[in-house]
């Protein structure tokens, strides 16, 4: 049986759904975009696409899989042009097909437009239904196609005006890039839920979901695209306007907990610093005696260092990661073991035997991986296992562009901490508090932490189905 | 240099642009459709697609290339359902991409619809522009997408009514299949330009561009779908209605000249019989002395037999075709020879040396292939070469769904027959007359022969740009 | 179920096992060899390989599949050098793997040597066993590896002497090409069983299994490599010597019956002429009344024309071949029909209905295809079906390099002609006589016709297992 | 320009050349071997192969690339049998082709044998030449083929005796697995240079290069195969004998420095422990003031922790690794930057700015990567950069199975430490001493450290070419 690795392991995390990139002026715009997407690959591995602008015409290339697989020297060479946008996409299984790959390229009365976005429209289904009732047809299930319909239908002749009209009205979390014969455009919702950074490279302008993309191409970070702002990047020129007055920001705090790369600045703050401080805060809130602090690689590593720095307990690499784990893995047919975690992580028995371990992970979603890790460490001879989670219990799904399980799959919505402890089989378990987490990112307000506290900051966010809720942690 | 074979040889023909297939009830609908497309492969080799209907849901699979390459045992197995439609597509280079593959599957207020067609809407650009002005967006450059927009916008709740409304109004040549949760639909323009046959298989209904598809699956030919007729095939039931009153038919005569397989019945007449009679008529119109009648394989073979039967000159296979010619072929870099025809055809010197040859081809488009064949035969020692073409000079492009070169590329629009003779270097050259061709297919009226006589039967067919015209043959 | 097409149809023929090519001097030796193999593709479709000689070093590229698939512009460019040899291979299923692809490249005390051959050593197993007893190891099951072992072990310092020593002693049918740092070598067994032609191109020398390879590259045919002759082609120079005194030749007559391309000269005689005369002879030996002579395409076509010329019955294309049949084909799961022949051939009902047909095929091996063709023609309405086979009954396997079924699979070794007639279901059946066949190729002697008469011309050919023999036809 | 990533980065390391695995009894032997190779993938990524033993017959599957790419559910299913051996191979570019993939399967007078090895024969060229003089031919450039020749030529009828005869005589470093119709065999040279571990799984025996393979399949480590020992594993039985009296062991110390996975036991010692202690020893030998200890990920991480533990300077992840780096990477055409290290590592500016950094790497080979890392850290604002290398200067190539550059490419053979410091541009540079390294692995004797001290422990190791030597460090 060929089992997709992600069903076993990566899926036991929340997932970002996209990374976006744009550049307004560069002799090798396609190759620079390729590099940008390469750096943003962690934000989406299902499909990748680039659209370039060449003499008023848009050229497209997209495919399923990794950036390194979709693009070749030859097909990048055919993507001529001096401006470009790019997109990497993660997707839940059901919707996984090429028709949903972005940027989506269309023709309309506005001419050619290509759009890629990160985020989620709150009323996409309703808008889609309204559009269909007016005769629209849809070939994908993406919000990008909805956005393109709205832009095509706006009566305002100027695209900038149309962007203001359309995106000033729709509700949701979105950071987007748009290519037209007139250049590259970018915009961000008024709450600034999803990140979008603005930079300069060799006289042209660049936008990207995270600054790590700028580091690779050698671009200089200028500032974030502001919440509610749109920009038009035409060669060396940048025009900015407000599409809608910004509200109190609702930056996604999970970008700092898990999604973003630690070498990125997101929402103008170092992700590494946030995670280190989450680990420190965790040590302050939930101290425990032990011989070693060990991270669940790689996402727990930075927080584990922070935890160790406060607790003065030595940090060790107790679980070793196999660097050659591919996307698929074939299990023995009659096996009763599940190889999911085992193929990826292996404990060092010599180090761990008879030791009291403090194991740091960034989050627990379904709990299945944590359970297997505890088992694995027990088998390696650990004397005690104390799980410490560098974020609060995840009790609520995201409606703003993150792939999260349903209420019933979120273990922390179904069980009390003591029941979770019992399920995963550790000796103790503790989570960082919501307040501690906010302290670590350095802001009491301005962040969305709805997946931890159910306080959805955007109006008209779908009401939580009551029967799915399980009230324990927040009381 | 890797040269696409078709640029050298196959392109020196007119080309059909599509083949379509549909079946309303079969436990293995996808596999039967695969077989149907396999038999229709000569009508389009660029992309292939199948959409099945399974419990009210449509499933799609499409890809670039041959039917045998796009579909595998595994992906056919995933195309569950008991009804299906399929499509093979030929395309000019510029528009060659997966976004144009058919059947196109969309969502709209009518729910899921998938459409595949063969033919050409006369006012597609105008309709497209009107739709865009009303806010529509387009992701392909196909008429199928235009048709789906029109169906989605019709206010008539019943799909049958909507089909009558939409296809009763649009002008053009089209044979189409449509899949919806309610079953399989098919329709044909009132002139019956492109073929569409109706048959029965094991209690269900089938439609296909040519009867050779029925032969392979073992279906029984019933009749053609009539010009201006639409049918709804729901399981064992067939409902038929008139979408628009049929006009005097304008069946594409080139289907009998070159496109269709000789083992097919098209417009309810045997293609083999037409071609044989074209060859006979050609021998009556343009007799010539010679030692052998040899066909340009394979398209000239049937006519050559007909020619030989009247002239009493022996038929011989003087040009041998390499059966292993693939889609690409690598030429030596410094070669001054063009391998185009040579890689495909080789003369038998022992047979041809010092002989007077009558060479039969179905048509001459640009003349480049004929020129090379004459050269090749001269090099093989032919004493005389008399070219006889089993159709009239092609002087005008098609507007009804056939891929033809522009006026300036059609050698017969640029040169008199005597100049063409000089260009290709034969000893004599003669074409079948328009009247002779019509006699061969057995009908003075009811056929479109506009590519031979510029008499475009549909109203509002684009006016011929005068500067491109070259008046010689028709005066 | 994905059924390999060849198991259904092509396998019901005898098969050539290889085609070889060599060129001594050309700035684009690899590309010329590629062209040569392209023209020889009908002699082997399982694997293809080229070895070039560049500044005293041999470079190799080989792969499974067609020449057009194995070689790309890029890998041909990496095959630098001005001399080359190439090979295409057919193989029975069991031994189908890359380790058996040729030319085989080895290192030994003689330095680098690469060898490709067509044919079969009679005592290969015995020699292999002797070599193994002396400590040799084998990585393939090919005779080529045996030949390389023997050359490596010869104590004669000069390679020409070693070739004489080795190939003067081994018994069997072989035509071979060899590349070493000193140039290209070719040799042929003293009976001349398998073909090998010598030609010139732009100052260099070429060898190939058939002259059709020379036609494509524009080389001039000089003569056959003589039975028992070896040649060394070094740039513009050709050295020839006798490895063993030639015996009475035993040219494989099946090359003229079926294997070779009709546009080739083989054994210095036109293949087309032989087949045409076989058809004529068949008409003289077994006349029959009928309305049409129709060939089983494509191999029966030339003989059918010959038959028609004598019988004065019109030749017609009654069975149409699908030109897009790929290597694999997926059948419906529950189908009780076998699609084998049907996917490839389709009768023209309009032509054949109520007609008396004389069907010409080149040979019958197992009879399964003939049976299906008769069925297909009956279903198309044929009034009478008279099978005429343009060669004698195939009653015996080949030991000289042809892939033939065992005695028990050869229908003509198991059944009398009247039983075969009954099995295939035709109205009459007749075969060409051995004498008639020899008359057609123009030689009473000098040909091996053992598959038709069990007269194996080479000494020590394995004795026929008596129990497998079935004595009917030869008495 | 598509640049192979390894030319930029991984190649600036020494490289193991192989990993081997064998299992004597398991219902899913091929799948267990697949798992074993998956865990050993770090030892070789060029090709992978498995040979299974099924009812006295050997079945083979091999291919270029990663284990996860070479093997599919389908081809593993076709590798039937209850015993198997497997191999992963790394190779220098020149010899990279499928002919060299292992295990190599041959036929000889001993019947079928398949062999895979890790290591290097010292006199392979001489033996190969002798074999060639006796008439042997070679199809690969591997020592495995030489070993198979020697086994085939041994006159001793018992394979165990032949193994003793052959491997008792050849000189070199080798750990090998062998499959024959009689079962699985394994052997190790008398110096025990390369690792080979013995374990048990479900009643059968397993061997593997490292214990991490046992961890994944759930096998229990029993002991190392002893230097000079051979074992025959037939189902549940194990027979052991001495092929040659063991000498003072010469275990490859670089396995502990870099090659082996830290979660493995190699030479019966934890690799993690060795590396941690190397870091500690390094801190003791070369203390330096700084703000952070940062590792070059991932190979420097364990030593960096050891260094931090002694120096009491905080360990931090200052360089972040992109987890999605594929095997190839396309650079901008006009770029003057080299993306080699940059695509893989990115510094955290916020953390490193104005800090004094102690950077720990496991070794320096050519120095190019170190230079780029120093540049990268300077650009990120580092105040001081102190490089500390957790092994001594690499001054000499390996002759025992490791891929190392020539003397002239080893920077430490060409420059003094102060010159290297100048070249890489750091503020200070220091290496661990040979004595310190040995202390860390816990053994003054019994290890080969020739790459650090030129003391080659095996007799007849090739003399160092004097002109290549550069005498600085060891005086």
mmCIF file of C-alpha atoms in Angstrom, chain A residues 105-270:
data_model
loop_
_atom_site.group_PDB
_atom_site.id
_atom_site.type_symbol
_atom_site.label_atom_id
_atom_site.label_comp_id
_atom_site.label_asym_id
_atom_site.label_seq_id
_atom_site.Cartn_x
_atom_site.Cartn_y
_atom_site.Cartn_z
ATOM 1 C CA UNK A 105 -5.665 33.572 -16.352
ATOM 2 C CA UNK A 106 -8.831 34.880 -17.987
ATOM 3 C CA UNK A 107 -10.077 37.056 -20.772
ATOM 4 C CA UNK A 108 -12.875 39.510 -20.232
ATOM 5 C CA UNK A 109 -13.972 42.934 -21.292
ATOM 6 C CA UNK A 110 -11.010 44.214 -19.266
ATOM 7 C CA UNK A 111 -8.658 42.182 -21.450
ATOM 8 C CA UNK A 112 -6.309 39.633 -19.970
ATOM 9 C CA UNK A 113 -6.074 39.341 -16.191
ATOM 10 C CA UNK A 114 -4.285 36.758 -14.053
ATOM 11 C CA UNK A 115 -4.908 36.524 -10.321
ATOM 12 C CA UNK A 116 -3.380 34.574 -7.463
ATOM 13 C CA UNK A 117 -4.379 34.939 -3.856
ATOM 14 C CA UNK A 118 -3.803 33.750 -0.330
ATOM 15 C CA UNK A 119 -6.808 33.796 1.983
ATOM 16 C CA UNK A 120 -10.492 33.133 1.956
ATOM 17 C CA UNK A 121 -13.597 35.107 1.026
ATOM 18 C CA UNK A 122 -16.236 34.784 3.713
ATOM 19 C CA UNK A 123 -19.214 34.860 1.390
ATOM 20 C CA UNK A 124 -17.686 33.183 -1.627
ATOM 21 C CA UNK A 125 -20.481 30.647 -1.927
ATOM 22 C CA UNK A 126 -23.136 33.304 -1.748
ATOM 23 C CA UNK A 127 -21.384 35.515 -4.304
ATOM 24 C CA UNK A 128 -20.805 32.527 -6.539
ATOM 25 C CA UNK A 129 -24.488 31.682 -6.386
ATOM 26 C CA UNK A 130 -25.467 35.248 -7.218
ATOM 27 C CA UNK A 131 -23.078 35.291 -10.130
ATOM 28 C CA UNK A 132 -24.402 31.982 -11.389
ATOM 29 C CA UNK A 133 -27.931 33.316 -11.177
ATOM 30 C CA UNK A 134 -26.813 36.116 -13.472
ATOM 31 C CA UNK A 135 -25.487 33.527 -15.912
ATOM 32 C CA UNK A 136 -21.862 33.156 -14.891
ATOM 33 C CA UNK A 137 -20.079 29.848 -15.362
ATOM 34 C CA UNK A 138 -17.243 28.524 -13.189
ATOM 35 C CA UNK A 139 -14.461 26.156 -14.098
ATOM 36 C CA UNK A 140 -12.742 25.977 -10.711
ATOM 37 C CA UNK A 141 -13.763 26.022 -7.073
ATOM 38 C CA UNK A 142 -11.351 28.820 -6.129
ATOM 39 C CA UNK A 143 -12.101 32.230 -4.699
ATOM 40 C CA UNK A 144 -9.691 33.612 -7.296
ATOM 41 C CA UNK A 145 -12.174 32.842 -10.020
ATOM 42 C CA UNK A 146 -14.901 34.595 -8.015
ATOM 43 C CA UNK A 147 -12.676 37.668 -7.664
ATOM 44 C CA UNK A 148 -11.993 37.704 -11.404
ATOM 45 C CA UNK A 149 -15.719 37.563 -12.118
ATOM 46 C CA UNK A 150 -16.314 40.526 -9.833
ATOM 47 C CA UNK A 151 -13.544 42.552 -11.452
ATOM 48 C CA UNK A 152 -14.887 41.699 -14.918
ATOM 49 C CA UNK A 153 -18.359 42.857 -13.951
ATOM 50 C CA UNK A 154 -17.412 46.149 -12.387
ATOM 51 C CA UNK A 155 -18.630 49.034 -14.530
ATOM 52 C CA UNK A 156 -15.749 51.251 -13.536
ATOM 53 C CA UNK A 157 -13.444 51.660 -16.498
ATOM 54 C CA UNK A 158 -10.279 52.145 -14.432
ATOM 55 C CA UNK A 159 -8.961 48.903 -12.997
ATOM 56 C CA UNK A 160 -7.761 50.681 -9.854
ATOM 57 C CA UNK A 161 -11.279 51.929 -9.277
ATOM 58 C CA UNK A 162 -12.692 48.505 -9.951
ATOM 59 C CA UNK A 163 -10.291 46.988 -7.413
ATOM 60 C CA UNK A 164 -11.475 49.524 -4.863
ATOM 61 C CA UNK A 165 -15.092 48.810 -5.678
ATOM 62 C CA UNK A 166 -14.800 45.033 -5.598
ATOM 63 C CA UNK A 167 -12.380 44.511 -2.731
ATOM 64 C CA UNK A 168 -13.858 47.295 -0.690
ATOM 65 C CA UNK A 169 -17.089 45.357 -0.629
ATOM 66 C CA UNK A 170 -16.159 41.714 -0.275
ATOM 67 C CA UNK A 171 -15.560 40.417 3.197
ATOM 68 C CA UNK A 172 -12.744 38.079 4.019
ATOM 69 C CA UNK A 173 -9.051 37.582 4.393
ATOM 70 C CA UNK A 174 -7.050 38.028 1.256
ATOM 71 C CA UNK A 175 -3.658 39.035 0.025
ATOM 72 C CA UNK A 176 -3.540 38.978 -3.747
ATOM 73 C CA UNK A 177 -1.413 39.648 -6.796
ATOM 74 C CA UNK A 178 -2.828 40.500 -10.191
ATOM 75 C CA UNK A 179 -1.161 40.780 -13.586
ATOM 76 C CA UNK A 180 -2.676 42.745 -16.465
ATOM 77 C CA UNK A 181 -1.240 44.331 -19.607
ATOM 78 C CA UNK A 182 -0.782 47.448 -17.454
ATOM 79 C CA UNK A 183 1.495 45.866 -14.879
ATOM 80 C CA UNK A 184 1.409 44.102 -11.558
ATOM 81 C CA UNK A 185 -1.125 44.857 -8.848
ATOM 82 C CA UNK A 186 -1.335 43.751 -5.244
ATOM 83 C CA UNK A 187 -3.903 44.222 -2.531
ATOM 84 C CA UNK A 188 -4.676 43.213 1.022
ATOM 85 C CA UNK A 189 -7.869 43.028 3.048
ATOM 86 C CA UNK A 190 -8.537 45.804 5.631
ATOM 87 C CA UNK A 191 -7.818 43.490 8.580
ATOM 88 C CA UNK A 192 -4.427 42.439 7.241
ATOM 89 C CA UNK A 193 -5.149 38.824 8.103
ATOM 90 C CA UNK A 194 -2.730 37.224 5.696
ATOM 91 C CA UNK A 195 0.792 38.648 5.277
ATOM 92 C CA UNK A 196 2.060 40.595 2.270
ATOM 93 C CA UNK A 197 5.455 42.267 2.128
ATOM 94 C CA UNK A 198 6.699 44.947 -0.250
ATOM 95 C CA UNK A 199 10.298 45.256 -1.379
ATOM 96 C CA UNK A 200 12.635 46.615 -4.047
ATOM 97 C CA UNK A 201 14.990 44.804 -6.384
ATOM 98 C CA UNK A 202 17.231 46.475 -8.956
ATOM 99 C CA UNK A 203 14.862 49.389 -9.499
ATOM 100 C CA UNK A 204 11.693 47.322 -9.656
ATOM 101 C CA UNK A 205 9.108 46.463 -7.036
ATOM 102 C CA UNK A 206 8.427 43.078 -5.488
ATOM 103 C CA UNK A 207 5.714 41.663 -3.244
ATOM 104 C CA UNK A 208 5.800 38.337 -1.431
ATOM 105 C CA UNK A 209 4.006 36.523 1.360
ATOM 106 C CA UNK A 210 7.176 36.412 3.470
ATOM 107 C CA UNK A 211 10.513 38.185 3.533
ATOM 108 C CA UNK A 212 12.458 34.932 3.079
ATOM 109 C CA UNK A 213 11.577 35.276 -0.628
ATOM 110 C CA UNK A 214 13.273 38.675 -0.655
ATOM 111 C CA UNK A 215 16.383 37.251 1.034
ATOM 112 C CA UNK A 216 16.865 34.656 -1.678
ATOM 113 C CA UNK A 217 16.500 37.043 -4.608
ATOM 114 C CA UNK A 218 18.472 39.777 -2.876
ATOM 115 C CA UNK A 219 15.571 42.224 -2.646
ATOM 116 C CA UNK A 220 15.338 44.827 0.090
ATOM 117 C CA UNK A 221 12.312 44.747 2.384
ATOM 118 C CA UNK A 222 10.557 48.115 2.382
ATOM 119 C CA UNK A 223 7.376 47.638 4.407
ATOM 120 C CA UNK A 224 4.244 45.507 4.519
ATOM 121 C CA UNK A 225 1.498 46.263 2.045
ATOM 122 C CA UNK A 226 -0.905 47.910 4.463
ATOM 123 C CA UNK A 227 -4.235 46.446 5.449
ATOM 124 C CA UNK A 228 -6.819 47.847 3.053
ATOM 125 C CA UNK A 229 -4.157 49.044 0.628
ATOM 126 C CA UNK A 230 -3.780 48.328 -3.066
ATOM 127 C CA UNK A 231 -0.631 49.009 -5.053
ATOM 128 C CA UNK A 232 0.032 49.166 -8.760
ATOM 129 C CA UNK A 233 3.603 48.346 -9.660
ATOM 130 C CA UNK A 234 4.431 49.494 -13.176
ATOM 131 C CA UNK A 235 8.128 49.134 -13.838
ATOM 132 C CA UNK A 236 9.922 51.433 -11.425
ATOM 133 C CA UNK A 237 6.755 53.195 -10.360
ATOM 134 C CA UNK A 238 4.528 52.390 -7.439
ATOM 135 C CA UNK A 239 1.067 53.820 -7.029
ATOM 136 C CA UNK A 240 -0.738 53.149 -3.779
ATOM 137 C CA UNK A 241 -4.318 53.798 -2.752
ATOM 138 C CA UNK A 242 -6.713 52.767 -0.065
ATOM 139 C CA UNK A 243 -9.382 50.344 -1.144
ATOM 140 C CA UNK A 244 -11.134 50.429 2.199
ATOM 141 C CA UNK A 245 -10.318 52.086 5.475
ATOM 142 C CA UNK A 246 -8.276 49.665 7.542
ATOM 143 C CA UNK A 247 -9.912 48.232 10.670
ATOM 144 C CA UNK A 248 -8.213 47.107 13.798
ATOM 145 C CA UNK A 249 -5.795 44.558 12.375
ATOM 146 C CA UNK A 250 -6.348 40.860 12.787
ATOM 147 C CA UNK A 251 -3.013 39.382 11.783
ATOM 148 C CA UNK A 252 -3.036 35.591 11.813
ATOM 149 C CA UNK A 253 -1.053 34.617 14.894
ATOM 150 C CA UNK A 254 -0.579 31.083 13.593
ATOM 151 C CA UNK A 255 1.871 32.447 11.029
ATOM 152 C CA UNK A 256 4.148 33.055 14.020
ATOM 153 C CA UNK A 257 3.253 29.786 15.728
ATOM 154 C CA UNK A 258 3.898 27.456 12.813
ATOM 155 C CA UNK A 259 3.372 28.520 9.204
ATOM 156 C CA UNK A 260 6.033 31.051 8.364
ATOM 157 C CA UNK A 261 9.705 30.252 8.050
ATOM 158 C CA UNK A 262 11.678 31.314 11.144
ATOM 159 C CA UNK A 263 14.022 33.367 8.970
ATOM 160 C CA UNK A 264 11.090 35.479 7.725
ATOM 161 C CA UNK A 265 9.716 38.692 9.092
ATOM 162 C CA UNK A 266 5.955 38.506 9.059
ATOM 163 C CA UNK A 267 3.716 41.407 10.085
ATOM 164 C CA UNK A 268 7.053 43.209 10.425
ATOM 165 C CA UNK A 269 8.189 40.981 13.269
ATOM 166 C CA UNK A 270 10.851 38.227 13.288
#
